[in-house]
Amino acid sequence: MATLSAQPRFIRSITLDRANKFLQADLYPDVNLYSRLYSKRSAETIHLSVFSVPDLKRISFQEAIAQDFESTTTGTSYGPSWSTHWFKLSLSIPTEWVGEQVDLIWDSGSEAMVWSADGIPRQGLTGDRGNDRRVEYTLAKKAKGGEPKELYIEMACNGMFGTGNGNQINPPQEDRTFFLTQVEIAVPNKAAWSLLYDMQTILGMANELPNDSARGQEALWTCNQVIDHFERHNLEESLQKCLQIAKRFLCKTGPASGHRITAVGNCHIDTAWLWPYAETRRKTARSWSTQLRLMEDYPEYVFVCSQAQQMEWLLEDYPELFTQLQEAAKRGQFQPIGGSWVENDCNLPSGESLCRQFLYGQRFIEKHFGERSRVSWLPDTFGYSAQLPQIVKQSGCKYFFTQKLSWNNINKFPNTTFNWVGLDGTRLLTHMAPCETYTAQADVSDMVRSIRNNRDLAFSNQSLLPYGNGDGGGGPQRAMLERLRRMKDLDGLPQCQMGGAESFFENVVESAHDLQEWKGELYLEFHRGTYTTQALTKKYNRKLEILLREVELVSTLCLGLGRNFFYPKEDLDCLWKDVLLNQFHDVLPGSAIEMVNKDAREIYRKVELKGRKLLNDALDSLYEGTSLSDSQVTSYSIFNTLHWPRTEIIEVPSINGFQFAQYSPEKTAGYLKVKQRGLQFTAVSQSQAVTDTEAVSVKQLAESEFVLENGWILAKFNDEGQLTGLFDKNEARELVPSGEIGNQLKLYDDVPPYWLNWDIEVYHLNTGRKAGTAKAKIGEIGPLRATIVVEHKLSETSSATQTIVLTSVSPRIEFHMKVNWDEVQTLLKVEYIWDIQSDFATYETQFGFLQRPTTYNTSLDSAKFEVCGHKYVDLSEHGYGVALLNDCKYGHSCHGNTMRLSLLRSGKAPDANSDIGYHEFSYAVFPHKGTFHEAQVVQEAFQFNMPPIVRPVATDSTKDIQRCSFFSLEGSKNALLDTVKRAEDSDDVIIRIYEAFGGRAVFRLKRQSKRTLRRFVILQYELTTYPDLSLSSFSIPICSTFNVTSVHRCNILEDTGDTVRYNQQEKSTELLTLRAFEILTLKLKLK
């Protein structure tokens, strides 16, 4: 008898290494467990033929099978990138495989789709060796033996993450080829597969549990025992012994009071990123058909799916597959969530765009699946607007899910499960997955992180685990579901069960207590360059948001005026959906490949063309036909699309015989001074064109000094166009500190550590330098408009022409830029330094503003060295301030008294030509008396972005609308009319108003006497005063043909809500109240 133990103590590091190699596919595959996963294989019975689709086309199944197929074999390469190749497989299952499960194994190193012979998409395939590898498709769960099989495989020459070479975010290779390395049928050894899943779980616990824990040590010992008992030459018997060893470990359950994890299957498919939209349409089918196959084998499996746009694509391209998803939804296994059209960016879109994301998304989900989503699901968006809680709640959602702030690179976000409080005070239950990913692999490490990173365990014993391969799609793998089954109630791990997102939040509501609150934006301390990258995309987005607003406004007026006009709802729906599509969180932010950016710009061009036609059609109807010859044109109709009075100098095209006080330099246009009420049409004739006005002037005082001056300001510029002085004549105040300058164009080195087109890093601020050389000269000399033209040589490869404009009617100084940009990893900014002291700056956000620190006192302050703002940023102290306006820019930084606006970037991945080319954009300086709240910054920013609509007309064609100011908000500058549109399901009129200054408005809707505007009804918000409240009022005059019979509150989805009592005799409503930053939507029913 041996006197000592035959087994030495196992060594942790050696045992872990041994166990890892026992399960690996690429090491010792001939002797380890991986080598025994299939008991039988055959390639001899497969006949393979192919049709290669020309010209990178993506064709339908019916079109494909009508082609001539040529015989082919494995080992053949296919390309180039983005091409498609259809394969026909004819095979027979060996007779001796009767009763066995038989899988097809297909590895083309790329994505592919299995189609049945009758044209039904069955399952997606992904080749190569990554985590997303999925090369098996079950041909028969119980073969008859000898039966023939015929199917088709659609091979796409791209990987799950496109066609980039090496590093994932590199630009695509255009000539990449993919090898068909494996095509065979095989019988899986179910015992070996079961042991594989057992060992993945046990080894995971050995790796992740503390070394000094009993359960961790037991897991390590079990791994060693399983491998000791594995005999490849006595496979079946040894597999049973190994499974028994594993079962003894896996059968031990944990305490009932343990942490609870809801594992939610998902497949985050970027609507476009490293692949184009057209490929995403196929990715959805590949990914979701795969999940349907898994649902057949795992009845407890729940898969959630966001992005209504992708669902609509599936409905259009794969209607049979869409029907299968609807059936799965009835079983509760497929759950549409999110509520939005795409997983959109939340920094850059306008407030109305965010509303439309949910309007279109929720309507699609409700129409096709019977109910709306209650969970807003945005796991990968680059930061979240402070108005999102209110918009989400008004769109029918109750909960919000993300995880993106785990990417912060300076501060760890302090909460996991909490109430997110929006600008207006709306509370939204929010969960940030503590596993810190939306593509969890459903392994032990995910379970451990879900506890270790959960910052709210004291208040909630719940975590959500979003698992499944994503970004490029794919979704959960069979192995993930098998591991989840094993980890459901396993000693040493939290309790875990498969479920949906909504049920998770319902459990939180029932069990959580005393949750913390977070007020304001969820600022991502990362990807700050996405406020600036792809400048043309951002410009199109801003301009088209405005264009669609104008189309809806004028079209609605046509309805109200009783014109013979058909409201173009279907066309508008298509245009809005295209704009919303391009707001996807890798398109509008600029982090997609060049192919995507070209597609987006083409979509924008079509939207612009169609949108302008719809606007012209509506104006034609409004003017009751204006197809006029030159001789009939006698005046200009000018429509102020904003609801407050404004005075502007407007450029209009020249018409025969019309004389102007000032012409444009090319003499093809002239300038008019126009003073208008809100939402008013004004006809300007020859007699009104040349009017007395306080002039603007430009002078050159010396060789190196230029002066622009009007009744408000005197601005000095040096010979390079830099602002050396800005004097407010009414306040006798100089705004540029002595020795400082403004309007300085600066170049910065822009080389982030990895995410080139995503990131601007803090150290770029250390590298700023003057942008080349410049030379200024006088342009236009007044009396309505004066300009200085500056020619810039920004660098050896980039140049710009800047036109500095001052008009006779405003202190606003405009800077119009035309830039030829050709740089590498360089950032262009414009910088101003002001004689103003403030610890915070005010930035426009959706339906309101945010105030952010101008100091670096804390790490939270320092992290916001580059932030997102919309049309304005304002720096004010008591009594005075300066706003920096823009027409299509979003990246800002304000530190101390220095304001910077980011203009252009030049990142090289994943778009190697990002922003290279010609750009036009404008920004402006608006000095003002009083603080931001006391000034007209908001209105001025809108005016800078939304010039009046000008149209040459015959004077008599506008008589009936000139006196009407349709929807003005009078008496309350803090309540802004944002949207006027036709209702979705009726001819009711929708009006969206928001409080823009952070105060409160109490008002009543009242009709004034007809004598006030002759035949026009006025509905007025009357001021009622209460003590200790800062109140204001506004009115909505409505043309008399807008015969209002009732008024209701409604939400963003236009569900009719509370009645606003309307006294027909007095033509007034009950008192209404708007809280700070509240979004109010009213539905006006017309007779």
PDB file of N, CA, C and O in Angstrom, residues 967-1019:
ATOM      1  N   PHE A 967     -50.464  82.243 -35.315  1.00  0.00           N
ATOM      2  CA  PHE A 967     -50.296  81.627 -34.002  1.00  0.00           C
ATOM      3  C   PHE A 967     -49.212  82.366 -33.225  1.00  0.00           C
ATOM      4  O   PHE A 967     -48.115  81.850 -33.057  1.00  0.00           O
ATOM      5  N   SER A 968     -49.442  83.576 -32.794  1.00  0.00           N
ATOM      6  CA  SER A 968     -48.407  84.278 -32.034  1.00  0.00           C
ATOM      7  C   SER A 968     -48.600  84.029 -30.547  1.00  0.00           C
ATOM      8  O   SER A 968     -49.726  83.843 -30.076  1.00  0.00           O
ATOM      9  N   LEU A 969     -47.499  83.981 -29.821  1.00  0.00           N
ATOM     10  CA  LEU A 969     -47.556  83.840 -28.367  1.00  0.00           C
ATOM     11  C   LEU A 969     -47.186  85.188 -27.784  1.00  0.00           C
ATOM     12  O   LEU A 969     -46.010  85.555 -27.738  1.00  0.00           O
ATOM     13  N   GLU A 970     -48.163  85.919 -27.352  1.00  0.00           N
ATOM     14  CA  GLU A 970     -47.960  87.305 -26.960  1.00  0.00           C
ATOM     15  C   GLU A 970     -47.862  87.447 -25.446  1.00  0.00           C
ATOM     16  O   GLU A 970     -48.635  86.833 -24.714  1.00  0.00           O
ATOM     17  N   GLY A 971     -46.924  88.269 -25.026  1.00  0.00           N
ATOM     18  CA  GLY A 971     -46.844  88.621 -23.619  1.00  0.00           C
ATOM     19  C   GLY A 971     -45.982  87.710 -22.781  1.00  0.00           C
ATOM     20  O   GLY A 971     -45.835  87.923 -21.591  1.00  0.00           O
ATOM     21  N   SER A 972     -45.392  86.681 -23.382  1.00  0.00           N
ATOM     22  CA  SER A 972     -44.592  85.750 -22.592  1.00  0.00           C
ATOM     23  C   SER A 972     -43.428  85.239 -23.428  1.00  0.00           C
ATOM     24  O   SER A 972     -43.563  84.309 -24.207  1.00  0.00           O
ATOM     25  N   LYS A 973     -42.272  85.847 -23.242  1.00  0.00           N
ATOM     26  CA  LYS A 973     -41.131  85.448 -24.055  1.00  0.00           C
ATOM     27  C   LYS A 973     -40.606  84.066 -23.672  1.00  0.00           C
ATOM     28  O   LYS A 973     -39.850  83.460 -24.428  1.00  0.00           O
ATOM     29  N   ASN A 974     -41.004  83.557 -22.507  1.00  0.00           N
ATOM     30  CA  ASN A 974     -40.451  82.264 -22.086  1.00  0.00           C
ATOM     31  C   ASN A 974     -41.267  81.076 -22.568  1.00  0.00           C
ATOM     32  O   ASN A 974     -40.875  79.930 -22.359  1.00  0.00           O
ATOM     33  N   ALA A 975     -42.403  81.302 -23.222  1.00  0.00           N
ATOM     34  CA  ALA A 975     -43.172  80.211 -23.816  1.00  0.00           C
ATOM     35  C   ALA A 975     -43.022  80.300 -25.323  1.00  0.00           C
ATOM     36  O   ALA A 975     -43.366  81.305 -25.935  1.00  0.00           O
ATOM     37  N   LEU A 976     -42.471  79.233 -25.935  1.00  0.00           N
ATOM     38  CA  LEU A 976     -42.161  79.254 -27.356  1.00  0.00           C
ATOM     39  C   LEU A 976     -43.012  78.244 -28.102  1.00  0.00           C
ATOM     40  O   LEU A 976     -43.168  77.097 -27.672  1.00  0.00           O
ATOM     41  N   LEU A 977     -43.547  78.684 -29.221  1.00  0.00           N
ATOM     42  CA  LEU A 977     -44.297  77.807 -30.114  1.00  0.00           C
ATOM     43  C   LEU A 977     -43.298  77.089 -31.017  1.00  0.00           C
ATOM     44  O   LEU A 977     -42.625  77.717 -31.826  1.00  0.00           O
ATOM     45  N   ASP A 978     -43.222  75.786 -30.903  1.00  0.00           N
ATOM     46  CA  ASP A 978     -42.217  75.038 -31.650  1.00  0.00           C
ATOM     47  C   ASP A 978     -42.790  74.393 -32.894  1.00  0.00           C
ATOM     48  O   ASP A 978     -42.157  74.399 -33.947  1.00  0.00           O
ATOM     49  N   THR A 979     -43.967  73.796 -32.795  1.00  0.00           N
ATOM     50  CA  THR A 979     -44.477  72.954 -33.876  1.00  0.00           C
ATOM     51  C   THR A 979     -45.957  73.205 -34.103  1.00  0.00           C
ATOM     52  O   THR A 979     -46.730  73.313 -33.142  1.00  0.00           O
ATOM     53  N   VAL A 980     -46.328  73.283 -35.379  1.00  0.00           N
ATOM     54  CA  VAL A 980     -47.726  73.301 -35.790  1.00  0.00           C
ATOM     55  C   VAL A 980     -47.858  72.261 -36.891  1.00  0.00           C
ATOM     56  O   VAL A 980     -47.147  72.317 -37.902  1.00  0.00           O
ATOM     57  N   LYS A 981     -48.747  71.300 -36.715  1.00  0.00           N
ATOM     58  CA  LYS A 981     -48.883  70.218 -37.677  1.00  0.00           C
ATOM     59  C   LYS A 981     -50.300  69.672 -37.653  1.00  0.00           C
ATOM     60  O   LYS A 981     -51.060  69.945 -36.708  1.00  0.00           O
ATOM     61  N   ARG A 982     -50.629  68.914 -38.656  1.00  0.00           N
ATOM     62  CA  ARG A 982     -51.887  68.173 -38.637  1.00  0.00           C
ATOM     63  C   ARG A 982     -51.727  66.963 -37.741  1.00  0.00           C
ATOM     64  O   ARG A 982     -50.638  66.371 -37.653  1.00  0.00           O
ATOM     65  N   ALA A 983     -52.796  66.576 -37.068  1.00  0.00           N
ATOM     66  CA  ALA A 983     -52.744  65.388 -36.218  1.00  0.00           C
ATOM     67  C   ALA A 983     -52.512  64.140 -37.063  1.00  0.00           C
ATOM     68  O   ALA A 983     -52.783  64.115 -38.266  1.00  0.00           O
ATOM     69  N   GLU A 984     -52.024  63.084 -36.433  1.00  0.00           N
ATOM     70  CA  GLU A 984     -51.686  61.861 -37.154  1.00  0.00           C
ATOM     71  C   GLU A 984     -52.919  61.165 -37.731  1.00  0.00           C
ATOM     72  O   GLU A 984     -52.864  60.615 -38.829  1.00  0.00           O
ATOM     73  N   ASP A 985     -54.014  61.163 -37.006  1.00  0.00           N
ATOM     74  CA  ASP A 985     -55.163  60.350 -37.404  1.00  0.00           C
ATOM     75  C   ASP A 985     -56.431  61.154 -37.640  1.00  0.00           C
ATOM     76  O   ASP A 985     -57.535  60.602 -37.649  1.00  0.00           O
ATOM     77  N   SER A 986     -56.296  62.456 -37.793  1.00  0.00           N
ATOM     78  CA  SER A 986     -57.471  63.288 -38.036  1.00  0.00           C
ATOM     79  C   SER A 986     -57.009  64.614 -38.615  1.00  0.00           C
ATOM     80  O   SER A 986     -55.804  64.851 -38.773  1.00  0.00           O
ATOM     81  N   ASP A 987     -57.962  65.490 -38.892  1.00  0.00           N
ATOM     82  CA  ASP A 987     -57.628  66.836 -39.355  1.00  0.00           C
ATOM     83  C   ASP A 987     -57.539  67.828 -38.207  1.00  0.00           C
ATOM     84  O   ASP A 987     -57.558  69.045 -38.429  1.00  0.00           O
ATOM     85  N   ASP A 988     -57.454  67.332 -36.983  1.00  0.00           N
ATOM     86  CA  ASP A 988     -57.196  68.221 -35.865  1.00  0.00           C
ATOM     87  C   ASP A 988     -55.822  68.864 -36.036  1.00  0.00           C
ATOM     88  O   ASP A 988     -54.959  68.364 -36.774  1.00  0.00           O
ATOM     89  N   VAL A 989     -55.629  69.958 -35.344  1.00  0.00           N
ATOM     90  CA  VAL A 989     -54.349  70.674 -35.411  1.00  0.00           C
ATOM     91  C   VAL A 989     -53.589  70.452 -34.109  1.00  0.00           C
ATOM     92  O   VAL A 989     -54.141  70.599 -33.010  1.00  0.00           O
ATOM     93  N   ILE A 990     -52.309  70.075 -34.242  1.00  0.00           N
ATOM     94  CA  ILE A 990     -51.431  69.865 -33.094  1.00  0.00           C
ATOM     95  C   ILE A 990     -50.523  71.075 -32.949  1.00  0.00           C
ATOM     96  O   ILE A 990     -49.893  71.518 -33.907  1.00  0.00           O
ATOM     97  N   ILE A 991     -50.483  71.632 -31.747  1.00  0.00           N
ATOM     98  CA  ILE A 991     -49.593  72.748 -31.434  1.00  0.00           C
ATOM     99  C   ILE A 991     -48.697  72.314 -30.278  1.00  0.00           C
ATOM    100  O   ILE A 991     -49.189  71.874 -29.233  1.00  0.00           O
ATOM    101  N   ARG A 992     -47.382  72.419 -30.470  1.00  0.00           N
ATOM    102  CA  ARG A 992     -46.444  72.051 -29.399  1.00  0.00           C
ATOM    103  C   ARG A 992     -45.725  73.310 -28.924  1.00  0.00           C
ATOM    104  O   ARG A 992     -45.105  74.021 -29.715  1.00  0.00           O
ATOM    105  N   ILE A 993     -45.821  73.548 -27.628  1.00  0.00           N
ATOM    106  CA  ILE A 993     -45.263  74.727 -26.974  1.00  0.00           C
ATOM    107  C   ILE A 993     -44.334  74.260 -25.864  1.00  0.00           C
ATOM    108  O   ILE A 993     -44.576  73.215 -25.258  1.00  0.00           O
ATOM    109  N   TYR A 994     -43.278  74.992 -25.600  1.00  0.00           N
ATOM    110  CA  TYR A 994     -42.450  74.644 -24.447  1.00  0.00           C
ATOM    111  C   TYR A 994     -41.995  75.896 -23.718  1.00  0.00           C
ATOM    112  O   TYR A 994     -41.907  76.979 -24.296  1.00  0.00           O
ATOM    113  N   GLU A 995     -41.737  75.727 -22.448  1.00  0.00           N
ATOM    114  CA  GLU A 995     -41.217  76.814 -21.630  1.00  0.00           C
ATOM    115  C   GLU A 995     -39.693  76.795 -21.768  1.00  0.00           C
ATOM    116  O   GLU A 995     -39.056  75.788 -21.491  1.00  0.00           O
ATOM    117  N   ALA A 996     -39.101  77.916 -22.199  1.00  0.00           N
ATOM    118  CA  ALA A 996     -37.702  77.918 -22.649  1.00  0.00           C
ATOM    119  C   ALA A 996     -36.725  78.552 -21.685  1.00  0.00           C
ATOM    120  O   ALA A 996     -35.515  78.468 -21.908  1.00  0.00           O
ATOM    121  N   PHE A 997     -37.201  79.173 -20.586  1.00  0.00           N
ATOM    122  CA  PHE A 997     -36.295  79.939 -19.734  1.00  0.00           C
ATOM    123  C   PHE A 997     -36.196  79.427 -18.299  1.00  0.00           C
ATOM    124  O   PHE A 997     -35.517  80.015 -17.477  1.00  0.00           O
ATOM    125  N   GLY A 998     -36.894  78.347 -17.995  1.00  0.00           N
ATOM    126  CA  GLY A 998     -36.800  77.814 -16.641  1.00  0.00           C
ATOM    127  C   GLY A 998     -37.705  78.505 -15.656  1.00  0.00           C
ATOM    128  O   GLY A 998     -37.412  78.537 -14.453  1.00  0.00           O
ATOM    129  N   GLY A 999     -38.832  79.074 -16.125  1.00  0.00           N
ATOM    130  CA  GLY A 999     -39.795  79.731 -15.250  1.00  0.00           C
ATOM    131  C   GLY A 999     -41.165  79.092 -15.374  1.00  0.00           C
ATOM    132  O   GLY A 999     -41.308  77.977 -15.862  1.00  0.00           O
ATOM    133  N   ARG A1000     -42.182  79.818 -14.963  1.00  0.00           N
ATOM    134  CA  ARG A1000     -43.539  79.287 -14.968  1.00  0.00           C
ATOM    135  C   ARG A1000     -44.459  80.238 -15.716  1.00  0.00           C
ATOM    136  O   ARG A1000     -44.309  81.448 -15.612  1.00  0.00           O
ATOM    137  N   ALA A1001     -45.385  79.672 -16.470  1.00  0.00           N
ATOM    138  CA  ALA A1001     -46.370  80.481 -17.193  1.00  0.00           C
ATOM    139  C   ALA A1001     -47.768  80.025 -16.817  1.00  0.00           C
ATOM    140  O   ALA A1001     -48.047  78.830 -16.819  1.00  0.00           O
ATOM    141  N   VAL A1002     -48.628  80.966 -16.471  1.00  0.00           N
ATOM    142  CA  VAL A1002     -50.040  80.676 -16.199  1.00  0.00           C
ATOM    143  C   VAL A1002     -50.862  81.521 -17.160  1.00  0.00           C
ATOM    144  O   VAL A1002     -50.638  82.722 -17.277  1.00  0.00           O
ATOM    145  N   PHE A1003     -51.773  80.918 -17.867  1.00  0.00           N
ATOM    146  CA  PHE A1003     -52.433  81.634 -18.948  1.00  0.00           C
ATOM    147  C   PHE A1003     -53.805  81.041 -19.202  1.00  0.00           C
ATOM    148  O   PHE A1003     -54.140  79.970 -18.717  1.00  0.00           O
ATOM    149  N   ARG A1004     -54.567  81.785 -19.959  1.00  0.00           N
ATOM    150  CA  ARG A1004     -55.836  81.264 -20.437  1.00  0.00           C
ATOM    151  C   ARG A1004     -55.913  81.482 -21.940  1.00  0.00           C
ATOM    152  O   ARG A1004     -55.364  82.439 -22.480  1.00  0.00           O
ATOM    153  N   LEU A1005     -56.557  80.555 -22.602  1.00  0.00           N
ATOM    154  CA  LEU A1005     -56.760  80.622 -24.041  1.00  0.00           C
ATOM    155  C   LEU A1005     -58.064  81.374 -24.284  1.00  0.00           C
ATOM    156  O   LEU A1005     -59.121  80.924 -23.867  1.00  0.00           O
ATOM    157  N   LYS A1006     -57.964  82.532 -24.952  1.00  0.00           N
ATOM    158  CA  LYS A1006     -59.134  83.395 -25.067  1.00  0.00           C
ATOM    159  C   LYS A1006     -59.256  83.974 -26.465  1.00  0.00           C
ATOM    160  O   LYS A1006     -58.263  84.316 -27.086  1.00  0.00           O
ATOM    161  N   ARG A1007     -60.488  84.071 -26.944  1.00  0.00           N
ATOM    162  CA  ARG A1007     -60.752  84.697 -28.239  1.00  0.00           C
ATOM    163  C   ARG A1007     -61.087  86.154 -28.033  1.00  0.00           C
ATOM    164  O   ARG A1007     -61.997  86.502 -27.287  1.00  0.00           O
ATOM    165  N   GLN A1008     -60.312  87.048 -28.712  1.00  0.00           N
ATOM    166  CA  GLN A1008     -60.625  88.465 -28.646  1.00  0.00           C
ATOM    167  C   GLN A1008     -61.746  88.788 -29.635  1.00  0.00           C
ATOM    168  O   GLN A1008     -62.163  87.945 -30.423  1.00  0.00           O
ATOM    169  N   SER A1009     -62.185  90.045 -29.601  1.00  0.00           N
ATOM    170  CA  SER A1009     -63.280  90.451 -30.504  1.00  0.00           C
ATOM    171  C   SER A1009     -62.812  90.413 -31.952  1.00  0.00           C
ATOM    172  O   SER A1009     -61.643  90.596 -32.254  1.00  0.00           O
ATOM    173  N   LYS A1010     -63.751  90.199 -32.861  1.00  0.00           N
ATOM    174  CA  LYS A1010     -63.423  90.126 -34.286  1.00  0.00           C
ATOM    175  C   LYS A1010     -62.886  91.445 -34.803  1.00  0.00           C
ATOM    176  O   LYS A1010     -62.172  91.485 -35.801  1.00  0.00           O
ATOM    177  N   ARG A1011     -63.237  92.539 -34.116  1.00  0.00           N
ATOM    178  CA  ARG A1011     -62.782  93.830 -34.606  1.00  0.00           C
ATOM    179  C   ARG A1011     -61.265  93.958 -34.529  1.00  0.00           C
ATOM    180  O   ARG A1011     -60.676  94.747 -35.239  1.00  0.00           O
ATOM    181  N   THR A1012     -60.664  93.195 -33.649  1.00  0.00           N
ATOM    182  CA  THR A1012     -59.217  93.333 -33.460  1.00  0.00           C
ATOM    183  C   THR A1012     -58.451  93.027 -34.733  1.00  0.00           C
ATOM    184  O   THR A1012     -57.554  93.755 -35.124  1.00  0.00           O
ATOM    185  N   LEU A1013     -58.794  91.927 -35.376  1.00  0.00           N
ATOM    186  CA  LEU A1013     -58.137  91.585 -36.639  1.00  0.00           C
ATOM    187  C   LEU A1013     -59.187  91.315 -37.716  1.00  0.00           C
ATOM    188  O   LEU A1013     -59.048  90.421 -38.536  1.00  0.00           O
ATOM    189  N   ARG A1014     -60.262  92.123 -37.697  1.00  0.00           N
ATOM    190  CA  ARG A1014     -61.346  91.990 -38.662  1.00  0.00           C
ATOM    191  C   ARG A1014     -61.866  90.566 -38.687  1.00  0.00           C
ATOM    192  O   ARG A1014     -62.547  90.136 -37.779  1.00  0.00           O
ATOM    193  N   ARG A1015     -61.531  89.778 -39.709  1.00  0.00           N
ATOM    194  CA  ARG A1015     -62.133  88.452 -39.846  1.00  0.00           C
ATOM    195  C   ARG A1015     -61.307  87.372 -39.168  1.00  0.00           C
ATOM    196  O   ARG A1015     -61.463  86.193 -39.457  1.00  0.00           O
ATOM    197  N   PHE A1016     -60.429  87.723 -38.251  1.00  0.00           N
ATOM    198  CA  PHE A1016     -59.561  86.715 -37.635  1.00  0.00           C
ATOM    199  C   PHE A1016     -59.859  86.567 -36.157  1.00  0.00           C
ATOM    200  O   PHE A1016     -60.023  87.539 -35.438  1.00  0.00           O
ATOM    201  N   VAL A1017     -59.959  85.339 -35.747  1.00  0.00           N
ATOM    202  CA  VAL A1017     -60.211  85.024 -34.344  1.00  0.00           C
ATOM    203  C   VAL A1017     -58.887  85.064 -33.591  1.00  0.00           C
ATOM    204  O   VAL A1017     -57.874  84.607 -34.084  1.00  0.00           O
ATOM    205  N   ILE A1018     -58.885  85.562 -32.389  1.00  0.00           N
ATOM    206  CA  ILE A1018     -57.689  85.538 -31.571  1.00  0.00           C
ATOM    207  C   ILE A1018     -57.958  84.695 -30.344  1.00  0.00           C
ATOM    208  O   ILE A1018     -58.916  84.930 -29.618  1.00  0.00           O
ATOM    209  N   LEU A1019     -57.119  83.724 -30.124  1.00  0.00           N
ATOM    210  CA  LEU A1019     -57.167  82.937 -28.901  1.00  0.00           C
ATOM    211  C   LEU A1019     -56.005  83.386 -28.047  1.00  0.00           C
ATOM    212  O   LEU A1019     -54.856  83.278 -28.440  1.00  0.00           O
TER     213      LEU A1019
END
